[in-house]
Amino acid sequence: MTDPSGQIDHVLAESRTFPPPPEFTAKAVFSTMDQYEAAYRRAAEDRDGFWRDEATEHLHWFEPFQEVCRWQAPNAEWFVGGKTNASYNCLDRNIDAGRGDRTAIVWEGEPGDTRSLTYSELRTEVAKCAAALRELGVGVGDVVSVYMPMTPELAVTMLACARIGAIHSVIFAGFSAESIADRNNDAGAKVIVTADGLHRRGKVLPLKETVDEALAKSPTVQKCLVLRRVGQDGVSMQEGRDVWWHELVDKQSGDLPAVPLDSETTLFILYTSGSTGKPKGIRHTTAGYNLWAKRTFQWVFDHRDEDVYWCTADCGWITGHSYIVYGPLSAGATCLMYEGAPNHPAEDRFWELVEKYKVSVLYTAPTAIRAFIKWGDEHVEKHDLTSLRLLGSVGEGINPEAWMWYHRKIGNERCPIVDTWWQTETGGIMMSPLPGITATKPGSCTRPLPGVFPKIVDESGQPVEANHGGMLCIAEPWPGMLRGIWGDEERFIEQYWSKVPGMYLTGDNARQDEDGYYWIMGRIDDVINVSGHRLSTIEVESALVSHELVCEAAVVGRPDDLKGQAIAAFVTVRGGEPDEALRKELQQHVRNQIGALAQPDDLRFAAALPKTRSGKIMRRLLRDIAAGHEVVGDTSTLEDYSVLAKLRDED
Ligand code: WT7
């Protein structure tokens, strides 16, 4: 089994457990193990009954559903025949329940500007934006690309699409023009919403310029709505195509009602990396996803009315979709939203925000935690963090050292930590401690939530014994599951449903210990996890070989103290000796092709790449070389040993 993150050894040795603090348990949503076991059992024995009750109680229905789950692997339909609306569930439903004056979003920009929106105010903004999108020709089933900074308008745009049955496709604002164009074209986007720029570490990034470049290659996009965020001068606006947010949205009346939509109406697509070069548009639908995001939020974050909840993700990723927008807002939570970097203007920015807004529930990523450890405890110690009561982690496995620091320094040994395992495809959290009842073990996502039935199987699809690693699959459908890959049914079946018949293949390796706890052990495919973001090594390779001087490229992950995995590229080039200038040029080339997050950390030139006799690149060898390990294992199939020797010497 491969362990690209190098974490398995620590994790196998981990035996500490941390029971939930009794005072936490006393008030918790799940406060006894019996309650969890009963819910888990009912979801197993009476799937339809369990989810019928959940959906009836926790979503608004314009028209009731007739059937709970129509399942014919791999196709699921949930709450068939019902009509609901995710924007209604997030906004109107709370307002109707008398919660209109509660703060929905409290926002801080990187420069320190702030805004706060109640549920009623947020609904007005969403309705205005929805009306504006309609004026731009957007209707049910149309795709709207969204390339925006972390401002309230980003959430507003998502909810505005949901309000009128349009499909949002949010593209993280760090992606390149090329990546935006690919996504626009794959989705057939009709409109794009963007901003003049965004603030990042004190600088302004000109988003609209990037979008202009993308639109030159995006024939389906007819209109571009532009938010003025940074007040950039000289933004070029193309007559007939581009329109300012403040000119179009602000003049709308703000009373546009939510459209009743079939349960299975596509709510959004979100592109993520798979094991090929082409990102896939993961498709989620309205009712099942909305219910999953809401209930998992309430269960895992133990939501209480008095909470101030902060998820530090960006809405460009699934974490932002489910746990900044749809989950917490459906639950009527008060959410902090922050635009910028954790170390601007100084390394204590997060802790300043926690203190200032009295954040009680904090959800962040191991890569951020490792950066805080590196920056030093003094930044944390300057601030009063006593408002915190619960901490969460997502994006990759949290190494026990980071877990312990989070527990001691941020949680003051008082706050449970929920290590949440899930994926873009699962729509929401699948495995996590329930903070009032689960004794946690650093590095384990513990046990599945009600309605989740994990199975660990070997190559032949047979279940493995306790403590043996294997492929993690999910045996039954759940409401938040992906409904497909946009425009590519074949790939959907091939990727998730063909290797182990009848079960959803997650792509992760896992192990279950003697207490039934799950430990995630890295990917089974060529996907790497860089700072909690998924990247396909082949995607980076394709970007490299698109450069005219590159003949061949192989990309692997190597362990990195901060990012979890860093990107190492091995490249063969044509036309003379490669030099430092070419190395920089190739790194920049990948940045232009995909975005800064894909830029290789190491780039080594080689005369040839090590291959098997059948011509397959020997990735295991390259991984060892990239990690600086001695190459171990069977190399007898190596085509040319001298290649290996050259690669090793190259530093
Ligand atoms: C992959 C999904 C989940 C939302 C953010 C990332 C890895 C995620 C954990 C965790 C171990 C984790 C898995 C998974 N992963 N959370 N708590 N422990 N690994 O979503 O980009 O779809 O990536 O991230 O490998 O398959 P994503």
XYZ file of C-alpha atoms and ligand atoms in Angstrom:
678
model
C 0.000 0.000 0.000
C 1.285 3.457 -0.843
C 1.443 6.190 1.728
C 2.176 9.384 -0.144
C 1.548 11.502 2.936
C 3.984 9.485 5.025
C 1.516 9.538 7.899
C 0.653 5.914 8.348
C 3.447 5.070 10.725
C 2.406 7.787 13.150
C -1.176 6.861 12.821
C -0.619 3.165 13.479
C 1.212 4.046 16.633
C -1.504 6.392 17.884
C -3.372 5.076 20.901
C -4.407 8.154 22.884
C -8.127 8.742 23.310
C -9.931 11.893 24.390
C -13.428 11.477 25.805
C -15.882 14.347 25.285
C -15.998 16.820 28.192
C -19.106 16.057 30.339
C -20.283 19.678 30.255
C -20.261 19.507 26.461
C -22.201 16.247 26.406
C -24.875 17.613 28.727
C -26.140 20.077 26.093
C -25.203 18.228 22.900
C -27.421 17.388 19.906
C -26.267 13.775 20.240
C -25.823 13.352 23.970
C -25.889 9.577 24.419
C -24.346 6.745 22.479
C -27.757 5.026 22.530
C -29.276 7.916 20.647
C -26.635 7.575 17.920
C -26.907 3.792 17.795
C -30.692 4.006 17.498
C -30.496 6.550 14.658
C -27.806 4.503 12.924
C -29.834 1.318 13.229
C -33.045 2.915 12.001
C -31.276 4.380 8.935
C -29.934 0.875 8.230
C -33.155 -1.061 8.794
C -35.685 1.459 7.561
C -33.881 3.745 5.167
C -37.021 5.213 3.695
C -38.708 5.777 7.033
C -35.644 7.445 8.516
C -35.138 9.836 5.599
C -38.850 10.475 5.141
C -38.991 11.842 8.674
C -35.774 13.811 8.271
C -36.826 15.446 5.000
C -40.349 16.195 6.166
C -39.151 17.888 9.310
C -36.069 19.692 8.024
C -36.916 20.988 4.551
C -39.731 23.127 3.235
C -41.970 21.365 0.699
C -44.031 23.342 -1.800
C -45.336 19.951 -2.818
C -44.734 16.767 -0.837
C -42.580 13.970 -2.245
C -44.154 10.633 -3.159
C -41.185 8.340 -2.889
C -38.161 8.611 -0.577
C -35.410 6.907 -2.542
C -35.412 5.400 -5.994
C -32.146 3.510 -6.216
C -30.849 1.665 -9.161
C -27.070 1.659 -8.775
C -25.422 3.957 -9.659
C -28.416 6.227 -10.125
C -30.220 7.643 -7.128
C -33.259 9.859 -6.938
C -34.287 11.175 -3.560
C -37.620 12.602 -2.472
C -39.145 11.889 -5.844
C -42.034 14.086 -6.910
C -41.467 16.709 -4.225
C -40.878 20.393 -4.841
C -38.570 22.487 -2.708
C -35.946 25.226 -3.110
C -32.555 25.478 -1.402
C -32.652 29.285 -1.270
C -36.086 29.065 0.370
C -34.771 26.572 2.913
C -31.795 28.815 3.724
C -33.669 32.118 3.872
C -37.478 32.207 3.759
C -37.894 29.216 6.024
C -35.855 30.908 8.748
C -37.634 34.217 8.220
C -41.062 32.510 8.345
C -39.995 30.966 11.655
C -39.399 34.430 13.115
C -35.634 34.438 12.676
C -35.454 37.205 10.082
C -33.547 39.567 12.354
C -30.860 37.073 13.272
C -27.455 37.688 11.761
C -26.874 35.270 8.913
C -23.474 36.447 7.723
C -20.981 38.636 9.479
C -18.192 39.364 7.081
C -14.731 40.868 7.293
C -12.656 41.826 4.289
C -8.905 41.462 4.330
C -8.336 45.245 4.620
C -10.558 45.216 7.743
C -13.847 46.465 6.272
C -16.891 44.722 7.735
C -20.514 43.974 6.922
C -23.291 42.140 8.584
C -26.486 40.777 7.027
C -29.545 39.460 8.821
C -31.542 36.643 7.279
C -34.083 39.211 5.984
C -31.388 41.436 4.519
C -29.685 38.465 2.927
C -32.958 37.381 1.315
C -33.413 40.854 -0.168
C -29.900 40.774 -1.657
C -30.430 37.269 -3.004
C -33.779 38.158 -4.558
C -32.230 41.224 -6.222
C -29.366 39.222 -7.610
C -31.781 36.536 -8.808
C -33.855 39.181 -10.608
C -30.693 40.597 -12.188
C -29.629 37.141 -13.390
C -33.059 36.708 -14.949
C -32.619 40.024 -16.728
C -29.382 38.617 -18.129
C -31.351 35.724 -19.564
C -30.713 33.095 -16.884
C -33.475 30.576 -16.250
C -34.034 27.075 -14.877
C -31.193 24.735 -15.890
C -28.822 27.437 -17.143
C -25.252 27.299 -15.847
C -23.734 30.374 -14.180
C -19.980 30.368 -13.590
C -18.938 32.226 -10.459
C -15.360 33.510 -10.084
C -15.418 35.776 -7.089
C -13.597 36.856 -3.948
C -14.882 35.663 -0.560
C -17.417 38.458 -0.204
C -21.065 38.174 0.860
C -21.946 38.596 -2.825
C -20.392 35.210 -3.545
C -22.876 33.497 -1.219
C -25.606 35.812 -2.561
C -24.876 34.724 -6.134
C -24.989 31.027 -5.233
C -28.307 31.432 -3.440
C -29.660 33.620 -6.252
C -28.994 30.821 -8.734
C -30.693 28.362 -6.389
C -33.671 30.707 -6.078
C -34.445 30.587 -9.796
C -33.318 27.044 -10.571
C -30.091 28.048 -12.296
C -27.001 25.893 -11.743
C -23.961 27.519 -10.191
C -20.465 26.422 -11.050
C -18.153 28.159 -8.610
C -14.540 28.362 -9.752
C -11.986 29.048 -7.019
C -10.547 32.523 -7.619
C -6.987 31.168 -7.695
C -7.543 29.292 -10.956
C -6.060 30.559 -14.223
C -7.893 31.931 -17.268
C -7.263 28.617 -18.989
C -8.966 26.685 -16.176
C -11.929 29.075 -16.171
C -12.355 28.650 -19.925
C -12.185 24.839 -19.632
C -14.899 24.893 -16.977
C -17.072 27.387 -18.878
C -16.874 25.230 -21.969
C -17.425 21.898 -20.268
C -20.465 23.247 -18.435
C -21.773 25.362 -21.315
C -22.003 28.325 -18.954
C -24.295 31.119 -20.122
C -23.281 33.852 -17.691
C -20.261 34.463 -15.466
C -20.274 36.500 -12.271
C -16.984 38.027 -11.139
C -15.444 41.103 -9.489
C -12.945 43.772 -10.462
C -10.430 42.155 -8.134
C -9.709 40.637 -4.766
C -7.516 41.450 -1.805
C -4.883 38.874 -0.969
C -1.981 39.483 1.405
C -2.246 43.211 0.931
C -2.191 43.024 -2.857
C -4.990 43.367 -5.369
C -5.472 40.539 -7.875
C -7.252 41.705 -11.031
C -9.957 39.051 -11.398
C -11.773 40.738 -14.264
C -8.625 40.716 -16.400
C -8.340 36.967 -15.912
C -12.003 36.532 -16.774
C -11.589 38.630 -19.942
C -8.825 36.317 -21.043
C -11.010 33.288 -20.286
C -14.019 34.742 -22.086
C -12.015 35.089 -25.277
C -12.095 31.260 -25.279
C -15.576 30.703 -23.808
C -18.046 30.961 -26.670
C -21.096 29.944 -24.625
C -20.810 32.812 -22.131
C -23.014 35.699 -23.187
C -22.963 38.011 -20.178
C -20.575 38.943 -17.404
C -21.784 40.515 -14.167
C -19.022 42.406 -12.344
C -18.963 43.301 -8.661
C -16.917 46.332 -7.698
C -14.922 44.982 -4.803
C -11.530 46.669 -4.861
C -12.373 49.876 -6.746
C -9.769 49.135 -9.385
C -9.432 51.878 -12.024
C -9.577 51.151 -15.701
C -11.535 47.879 -15.598
C -12.488 47.210 -19.185
C -16.170 46.561 -19.708
C -17.203 45.108 -23.026
C -20.304 46.804 -24.396
C -23.276 44.454 -24.596
C -21.546 41.696 -22.599
C -20.335 43.148 -19.309
C -22.488 44.834 -16.711
C -21.709 46.220 -13.259
C -23.360 44.625 -10.245
C -24.124 48.026 -8.696
C -25.895 49.142 -11.854
C -27.991 46.053 -12.440
C -28.478 44.272 -9.106
C -29.012 47.304 -6.920
C -31.922 48.597 -8.978
C -33.975 45.382 -8.614
C -36.850 45.263 -6.154
C -35.769 42.418 -3.863
C -39.027 40.530 -3.587
C -38.525 37.795 -6.149
C -39.941 34.585 -4.657
C -38.155 31.222 -4.690
C -39.250 28.983 -7.552
C -40.621 25.572 -6.484
C -38.225 23.035 -8.033
C -38.273 19.282 -8.385
C -36.157 17.566 -5.739
C -33.717 16.323 -8.357
C -33.158 19.699 -10.052
C -29.409 20.246 -10.404
C -28.338 22.724 -7.728
C -24.704 23.054 -8.706
C -21.739 21.546 -10.404
C -18.310 21.794 -8.866
C -15.179 20.792 -10.715
C -12.661 18.606 -8.972
C -9.624 16.641 -10.050
C -9.841 12.971 -10.826
C -7.177 10.588 -11.931
C -7.111 11.899 -15.505
C -5.997 15.239 -16.881
C -9.493 16.651 -17.193
C -11.320 17.973 -14.113
C -14.783 16.528 -13.647
C -17.932 18.500 -12.907
C -19.467 16.824 -9.881
C -23.234 17.251 -10.028
C -25.375 17.730 -6.935
C -29.122 18.153 -6.835
C -31.495 20.150 -4.686
C -33.357 18.270 -1.958
C -31.010 15.439 -1.008
C -27.918 17.629 -0.964
C -29.668 20.364 0.986
C -30.884 17.922 3.613
C -27.482 16.270 3.921
C -25.646 19.607 4.282
C -28.128 20.819 6.891
C -28.339 17.706 9.058
C -24.640 16.902 9.005
C -23.960 20.528 9.983
C -26.337 20.259 12.933
C -25.043 16.864 14.045
C -21.306 17.355 13.668
C -21.058 21.016 14.701
C -23.630 20.464 17.429
C -25.376 23.628 16.371
C -26.897 25.899 18.999
C -28.660 29.218 18.532
C -26.033 31.189 20.402
C -23.147 29.919 18.272
C -20.968 32.077 16.082
C -19.716 29.595 13.542
C -16.677 30.097 11.335
C -15.593 27.857 8.490
C -12.342 29.225 7.065
C -12.695 27.543 3.662
C -13.327 29.334 0.379
C -16.680 28.952 -1.381
C -14.661 27.791 -4.397
C -14.436 24.363 -2.742
C -17.110 21.941 -1.576
C -16.392 22.805 2.058
C -17.552 26.355 1.366
C -20.647 25.170 -0.484
C -21.797 22.807 2.249
C -20.455 24.422 5.409
C -20.445 28.149 4.683
C -23.600 28.387 2.596
C -26.135 25.545 2.431
C -25.616 23.713 5.744
C -25.303 26.551 8.241
C -27.813 28.862 6.563
C -30.462 26.118 6.342
C -29.886 25.625 10.061
C -30.329 29.353 10.766
C -26.757 29.750 12.018
C -24.738 32.942 12.372
C -21.676 32.547 10.165
C -18.471 34.494 10.061
C -17.038 34.871 6.577
C -13.499 36.182 6.005
C -12.043 37.301 2.715
C -8.314 37.107 3.100
C -5.161 35.327 4.145
C -4.509 33.981 7.666
C -1.240 35.918 7.923
C -2.287 39.365 6.828
C -1.479 41.872 8.162
C 0.075 39.500 10.722
C 0.114 35.838 11.671
C -2.512 36.344 14.353
C -5.323 37.368 12.008
C -7.447 34.251 12.617
C -7.129 34.549 16.393
C -7.927 38.238 16.243
C -11.103 37.328 14.335
C -12.025 34.587 16.816
C -11.647 37.047 19.687
C -13.394 39.953 17.948
C -16.452 37.982 16.805
C -16.508 35.578 19.776
C -16.382 32.577 17.471
C -17.614 29.440 19.240
C -17.205 26.814 16.499
C -14.146 26.892 14.246
C -13.750 24.661 11.185
C -10.382 24.787 9.420
C -7.798 22.649 7.630
C -4.692 20.770 8.822
C -2.514 22.747 6.405
C -3.546 25.970 8.167
C -2.930 24.403 11.572
C 0.577 23.358 10.527
C 1.275 26.905 9.328
C 0.172 28.309 12.708
C 2.470 25.877 14.496
C 5.329 27.090 12.355
C 4.525 30.769 12.887
C 4.754 30.355 16.649
C 2.496 30.218 19.682
C 2.975 33.885 20.526
C 0.437 34.837 17.855
C -2.172 32.669 19.498
C -1.319 33.680 23.042
C -2.023 37.353 22.311
C -5.726 36.604 22.032
C -8.636 35.535 24.171
C -9.987 32.336 22.655
C -12.349 31.392 25.482
C -15.408 31.804 23.219
C -14.427 28.591 21.379
C -16.262 25.418 22.317
C -15.759 23.118 19.314
C -13.038 22.695 16.680
C -13.217 20.999 13.297
C -10.732 19.786 10.715
C -11.182 18.943 7.034
C -9.391 18.405 3.743
C -6.826 15.767 4.592
C -5.926 13.587 7.502
C -4.779 15.615 10.473
C -1.428 14.383 11.712
C -1.418 13.650 15.450
C 1.128 16.391 16.153
C -1.109 19.044 14.585
C -4.126 17.517 16.345
C -2.433 17.828 19.740
C -1.424 21.436 19.097
C -4.985 22.305 17.989
C -6.301 20.585 21.110
C -3.902 22.297 23.519
C -3.230 25.714 22.060
C -6.531 26.537 20.396
C -8.963 24.377 22.319
C -7.229 24.817 25.675
C -7.875 21.072 26.204
C -11.548 21.939 26.576
C -12.939 21.747 23.051
C -13.720 18.499 21.253
C -12.134 18.174 17.805
C -14.179 16.798 14.929
C -11.954 15.361 12.178
C -14.430 15.210 9.303
C -13.866 12.838 6.403
C -15.780 13.454 3.199
C -15.351 14.458 -0.450
C -16.707 16.778 -3.114
C -18.679 13.763 -4.317
C -20.291 12.960 -0.982
C -21.832 16.424 -0.666
C -21.244 16.558 3.063
C -19.527 14.931 6.013
C -19.630 11.109 6.028
C -17.451 10.124 8.949
C -16.729 12.263 11.974
C -16.839 12.222 15.716
C -20.127 13.449 17.200
C -18.627 15.880 19.659
C -20.885 15.121 22.622
C -20.460 11.351 22.540
C -17.422 10.202 20.585
C -14.099 9.667 22.312
C -11.615 10.965 19.755
C -8.273 9.518 18.694
C -5.856 11.939 17.021
C -5.711 11.117 13.314
C -8.959 9.132 13.091
C -12.232 10.399 11.643
C -13.806 7.830 13.995
C -17.208 6.522 12.878
C -19.821 7.006 10.155
C -22.815 9.309 10.551
C -26.316 7.814 10.486
C -27.095 6.726 6.931
C -23.456 6.088 5.981
C -22.342 2.474 5.474
C -18.604 2.262 4.826
C -16.961 -0.972 3.702
C -13.258 -1.646 3.347
C -12.523 -4.137 0.605
C -9.526 -5.687 -1.110
C -8.713 -5.751 -4.826
C -11.248 -8.508 -5.425
C -14.014 -6.605 -3.662
C -13.972 -8.822 -0.547
C -14.213 -7.221 2.919
C -10.899 -7.063 4.791
C -10.363 -7.903 8.460
C -10.059 -5.309 11.220
C -6.749 -3.453 11.114
C -6.108 -4.388 7.495
C -5.967 -1.599 4.968
C -8.111 -1.665 1.867
C -10.208 0.423 -0.475
C -12.878 2.495 1.204
C -16.321 2.091 -0.356
C -19.819 3.183 0.638
C -22.417 0.456 0.400
C -25.771 2.250 0.331
C -27.048 5.443 -1.275
C -27.286 8.572 0.897
C -29.196 11.795 0.143
C -26.111 13.988 -0.418
C -24.360 11.684 -2.877
C -23.255 12.983 -6.271
C -25.736 12.376 -9.058
C -23.143 12.184 -11.799
C -20.326 13.867 -13.661
C -21.591 16.705 -15.807
C -21.858 15.472 -19.375
C -19.924 12.262 -18.772
C -22.038 9.330 -17.618
C -19.389 6.866 -18.762
C -16.682 8.372 -16.598
C -19.093 8.468 -13.643
C -19.650 4.736 -13.888
C -16.056 3.944 -14.644
C -14.580 5.999 -11.792
C -16.934 5.242 -8.967
C -18.994 2.178 -9.733
C -17.079 -0.333 -11.833
C -14.210 -1.559 -9.669
C -16.384 -2.786 -6.811
C -19.849 -3.591 -8.176
C -22.804 -1.994 -6.406
C -20.716 0.158 -4.109
C -19.477 3.714 -4.364
C -15.671 3.692 -4.611
C -14.262 6.666 -2.706
C -10.715 6.476 -4.081
C -9.277 6.488 -0.541
C -7.542 3.721 1.337
C -8.634 3.141 4.901
C -8.304 0.849 7.869
C -10.752 0.109 10.676
C -9.333 -0.510 14.137
C -10.576 -2.845 16.851
C -12.920 -0.140 18.213
C -14.536 0.250 14.817
C -12.788 3.577 14.192
C -11.758 4.477 10.647
C -8.322 5.768 9.687
C -7.921 7.251 6.211
C -4.611 6.250 4.621
C -4.258 8.242 1.421
C -5.504 7.742 -2.115
C -5.544 4.653 -4.281
C -5.081 6.688 -7.463
C -2.819 9.380 -8.871
C -4.566 12.130 -6.982
C -2.483 14.162 -4.580
C -3.642 16.391 -1.771
C -1.875 19.742 -1.687
C -2.915 21.937 1.236
C -6.227 20.101 1.429
C -6.894 20.584 -2.284
C -7.179 17.740 -4.677
C -4.966 17.690 -7.738
C -4.443 15.053 -10.348
C -0.794 14.398 -11.131
C -1.826 13.839 -14.750
C -3.404 17.280 -14.890
C -0.061 18.826 -13.940
C 1.748 16.545 -16.393
C -0.572 17.634 -19.202
C 0.101 21.262 -18.361
C 3.855 20.617 -18.508
C 3.824 18.775 -21.808
C 1.746 21.529 -23.379
C 4.966 23.583 -23.251
C 6.795 23.334 -26.580
C 10.125 22.335 -25.037
C 8.790 19.520 -22.868
C 8.904 15.961 -24.222
C 7.721 14.039 -21.218
C 6.738 14.781 -17.652
C 5.966 12.717 -14.575
C 4.459 14.312 -11.501
C 4.259 12.794 -8.033
C 3.443 13.959 -4.535
C 6.097 14.130 -1.857
C 5.596 14.699 1.873
C 5.661 18.351 2.915
C 5.537 19.701 6.452
C 3.092 22.477 5.624
C 1.120 21.399 2.585
C 0.800 17.725 3.476
C 1.949 16.901 -0.017
C 4.039 19.027 -2.342
C 4.246 18.636 -6.113
C 7.407 17.158 -7.580
C 7.839 17.093 -11.356
C 10.373 15.183 -13.444
C 10.722 16.573 -16.924
C 12.585 15.674 -20.084
C 13.085 18.470 -22.590
C 14.168 18.890 -26.187
C 16.636 21.316 -27.678
C 19.775 21.561 -25.601
C 20.631 21.741 -21.930
C 17.839 22.925 -19.659
C 18.737 25.719 -17.256
C 17.350 27.613 -14.276
C 15.498 30.017 -16.564
C 13.638 27.120 -18.166
C 12.807 25.663 -14.772
C 11.181 28.975 -13.766
C 9.452 29.231 -17.106
C 7.923 25.775 -16.730
C 6.752 26.490 -13.206
C 5.115 29.679 -14.452
C 3.652 27.764 -17.375
C 1.814 25.393 -15.026
C 0.576 28.399 -13.078
C -0.818 29.903 -16.255
C -2.370 26.637 -17.326
C -4.027 25.647 -14.056
C -3.381 28.179 -11.311
C -0.913 28.933 -8.554
C -2.022 25.949 -6.491
C -0.660 23.543 -9.126
C 2.802 25.065 -9.526
C 5.398 22.332 -8.933
C 7.448 22.855 -5.784
C 10.320 20.809 -7.197
C 11.053 20.512 -10.874
C 13.902 18.261 -11.948
C 15.209 17.754 -15.417
C 16.104 14.243 -16.471
C 17.606 12.703 -19.561
C 14.864 10.075 -19.519
C 12.191 8.856 -17.122
C 12.441 5.437 -15.459
C 10.029 3.056 -17.142
C 9.050 -0.568 -16.989
C 9.632 -2.735 -20.027
C 6.034 -2.165 -21.013
C 6.672 1.578 -20.994
C 4.893 2.558 -17.768
C 6.545 5.315 -15.774
C 7.699 3.908 -12.440
C 5.951 6.302 -10.127
C 6.885 4.495 -6.941
C 10.527 5.077 -7.739
C 9.923 8.709 -8.515
C 7.989 9.137 -5.285
C 10.920 7.723 -3.354
C 13.367 9.951 -5.159
C 11.170 13.012 -4.651
C 10.869 12.239 -0.951
C 14.635 11.870 -0.721
C 14.344 8.228 0.375
C 16.719 5.598 -0.825
C 14.968 3.710 -3.548
C 13.770 0.458 -2.117
C 11.823 -2.431 -3.539
C 11.906 -4.347 -6.724
C 13.496 -2.449 -9.558
C 14.229 -5.414 -11.763
C 11.749 -4.232 -14.378
C 13.592 -0.963 -14.780
C 14.298 -0.393 -18.425
C 17.451 1.534 -17.823
C 19.149 1.668 -14.439
C 21.287 4.568 -15.495
C 18.201 6.766 -15.699
C 17.589 6.191 -12.044
C 21.164 6.961 -11.132
C 21.015 10.240 -13.055
C 17.806 11.317 -11.368
C 19.282 10.716 -7.973
C 22.416 12.705 -8.650
C 20.695 15.613 -10.211
C 20.357 17.820 -7.072
C -10.347 13.905 -0.364
C -11.527 14.716 -0.823
C -13.851 17.088 2.232
C -13.908 18.434 1.701
C -12.586 19.003 1.307
C -11.779 18.158 0.343
C -9.139 13.724 1.629
C -10.713 14.954 3.163
C -10.185 14.109 5.092
C -9.999 13.702 6.440
C -8.376 12.185 5.698
C -9.387 13.488 4.105
C -9.520 12.346 1.144
C -10.743 12.616 0.289
N -9.741 14.041 2.918
N -10.978 15.005 4.474
N -10.704 14.245 7.444
N -9.088 12.735 6.689
N -8.489 12.536 4.409
O -12.628 17.644 -0.641
O -11.212 17.999 -2.669
O -13.172 16.426 -2.680
O -11.053 15.867 -1.457
O -9.635 14.634 0.633
O -8.488 11.817 0.373
O -10.995 11.613 -0.663
P -12.029 17.012 -1.935
